[in-house]
Amino acid sequence: MKTLRLVAALVLGAFVSAIALPAVSDAAELRWEIKSNYRYKVQVAFYSQSRGHVWPGASRAYGLNDFQTHTYTLECVRGERICFGAWVTGRGNTYWGVGPDNKYGCTSCCAVCGGGPTRTQVLN
């Protein structure tokens, strides 16, 4: 009987502690700035290399239809590696970063979620 009370007290204590303490969140943000100087319209997407997630979504892309700097704030999992891919609208053979559908490799087109600001990517 004494052992049963001890076990019940330990379980209850663990339950109360779990409720009282805030959960550690792995949620973070990654901010990208991209500017296209290319003469034609460009599309861009961001690809998680850790979990298969795509921003803005599968089979979708953000349009860069002017020469302005565009800012994208991605909600992501702290520590995940995210790469950008950009390509000329309607022509995936002219690309930057990992290109359309995360098809190609790159040397400096990725950043770590929660790792601080990224440098502005300029597409020429």
Short mmCIF file of C-alpha atoms in Angstrom, two decimals:
data_model
loop_
_atom_site.label_atom_id
_atom_site.label_comp_id
_atom_site.label_asym_id
_atom_site.label_seq_id
_atom_site.Cartn_x
_atom_site.Cartn_y
_atom_site.Cartn_z
CA MET A 1 0.00 0.00 0.00
CA LYS A 2 2.84 2.37 0.87
CA THR A 3 4.52 1.63 -2.50
CA LEU A 4 1.28 2.31 -4.37
CA ARG A 5 0.92 5.72 -2.67
CA LEU A 6 4.52 6.57 -3.52
CA VAL A 7 4.02 5.66 -7.18
CA ALA A 8 0.77 7.67 -7.31
CA ALA A 9 2.51 10.68 -5.75
CA LEU A 10 5.37 10.49 -8.26
CA VAL A 11 2.98 10.22 -11.21
CA LEU A 12 0.89 13.11 -9.92
CA GLY A 13 4.02 15.21 -9.32
CA ALA A 14 5.29 14.54 -12.85
CA PHE A 15 1.89 15.45 -14.30
CA VAL A 16 1.70 18.73 -12.37
CA SER A 17 5.27 19.62 -13.36
CA ALA A 18 4.51 18.97 -17.02
CA ILE A 19 1.50 21.29 -16.88
CA ALA A 20 3.20 24.04 -14.86
CA LEU A 21 6.37 24.34 -16.97
CA PRO A 22 6.15 25.94 -20.41
CA ALA A 23 7.01 23.66 -23.31
CA VAL A 24 10.24 24.35 -25.15
CA SER A 25 9.34 25.42 -28.67
CA ASP A 26 11.36 24.65 -31.76
CA ALA A 27 9.47 27.26 -33.77
CA ALA A 28 11.54 30.05 -35.26
CA GLU A 29 11.68 32.37 -38.27
CA LEU A 30 14.02 32.88 -41.16
CA ARG A 31 13.94 36.13 -43.10
CA TRP A 32 15.04 36.24 -46.73
CA GLU A 33 15.45 39.30 -48.94
CA ILE A 34 15.56 38.71 -52.67
CA LYS A 35 15.97 41.25 -55.45
CA SER A 36 15.74 40.38 -59.10
CA ASN A 37 17.70 42.45 -61.62
CA TYR A 38 16.87 39.95 -64.35
CA ARG A 39 15.07 41.37 -67.38
CA TYR A 40 12.19 38.86 -67.22
CA LYS A 41 9.76 37.95 -64.44
CA VAL A 42 11.14 35.48 -61.92
CA GLN A 43 9.59 33.04 -59.46
CA VAL A 44 11.07 31.98 -56.12
CA ALA A 45 10.38 29.26 -53.55
CA PHE A 46 12.12 28.07 -50.40
CA TYR A 47 12.90 24.42 -49.69
CA SER A 48 13.58 22.77 -46.34
CA GLN A 49 16.44 20.31 -46.65
CA SER A 50 15.40 18.69 -43.36
CA ARG A 51 11.71 17.89 -43.62
CA GLY A 52 10.49 18.26 -47.20
CA HIS A 53 8.54 21.49 -46.56
CA VAL A 54 8.18 24.15 -49.29
CA TRP A 55 7.24 27.83 -48.98
CA PRO A 56 4.79 29.09 -50.20
CA GLY A 57 3.54 25.51 -50.76
CA ALA A 58 3.87 22.52 -53.05
CA SER A 59 3.70 23.46 -56.75
CA ARG A 60 3.53 27.16 -55.86
CA ALA A 61 6.00 30.06 -56.00
CA TYR A 62 6.25 33.74 -55.16
CA GLY A 63 6.39 36.10 -58.15
CA LEU A 64 9.15 38.68 -58.55
CA ASN A 65 7.60 40.92 -61.17
CA ASP A 66 9.62 44.08 -60.54
CA PHE A 67 13.09 45.22 -59.52
CA GLN A 68 12.21 45.80 -55.86
CA THR A 69 13.71 43.94 -52.90
CA HIS A 70 11.13 41.48 -51.57
CA THR A 71 11.18 40.20 -47.99
CA TYR A 72 9.95 36.73 -47.07
CA THR A 73 9.60 35.69 -43.44
CA LEU A 74 9.36 31.92 -43.15
CA GLU A 75 8.02 30.19 -40.06
CA CYS A 76 10.29 27.19 -39.67
CA VAL A 77 11.80 24.69 -37.27
CA ARG A 78 14.85 26.00 -35.42
CA GLY A 79 18.01 24.51 -36.91
CA GLU A 80 16.53 23.31 -40.20
CA ARG A 81 18.45 24.16 -43.36
CA ILE A 82 16.44 26.08 -45.96
CA CYS A 83 17.56 26.87 -49.52
CA PHE A 84 16.03 29.26 -52.00
CA GLY A 85 15.33 28.40 -55.60
CA ALA A 86 14.48 30.95 -58.27
CA TRP A 87 13.84 30.65 -61.98
CA VAL A 88 12.57 32.65 -64.95
CA THR A 89 8.78 32.37 -65.07
CA GLY A 90 7.87 29.64 -67.53
CA ARG A 91 11.51 28.64 -68.11
CA GLY A 92 13.10 26.42 -65.48
CA ASN A 93 16.38 26.17 -67.42
CA THR A 94 17.44 29.66 -66.24
CA TYR A 95 17.67 29.44 -62.46
CA TRP A 96 19.42 30.58 -59.26
CA GLY A 97 20.01 28.70 -56.04
CA VAL A 98 18.53 25.21 -56.07
CA GLY A 99 16.22 26.16 -58.95
CA PRO A 100 12.66 24.95 -59.44
CA ASP A 101 11.57 21.96 -57.36
CA ASN A 102 14.87 21.94 -55.42
CA LYS A 103 16.52 20.21 -58.41
CA TYR A 104 20.04 21.60 -58.33
CA GLY A 105 22.86 22.06 -55.86
CA CYS A 106 24.25 25.40 -54.78
CA THR A 107 27.15 26.81 -52.82
CA SER A 108 25.64 29.80 -51.03
CA CYS A 109 21.86 29.65 -51.31
CA CYS A 110 20.97 28.10 -47.94
CA ALA A 111 20.52 29.37 -44.39
CA VAL A 112 19.68 27.90 -40.99
CA CYS A 113 16.33 28.67 -39.40
CA GLY A 114 16.80 30.78 -36.30
CA GLY A 115 20.42 31.50 -37.21
CA GLY A 116 20.05 35.23 -37.75
CA PRO A 117 19.49 37.37 -40.84
CA THR A 118 20.46 36.26 -44.32
CA ARG A 119 22.20 38.45 -46.84
CA THR A 120 20.13 39.88 -49.68
CA GLN A 121 20.16 37.56 -52.68
CA VAL A 122 20.47 39.50 -55.91
CA LEU A 123 19.47 37.67 -59.08
CA ASN A 124 21.34 38.91 -62.16
#
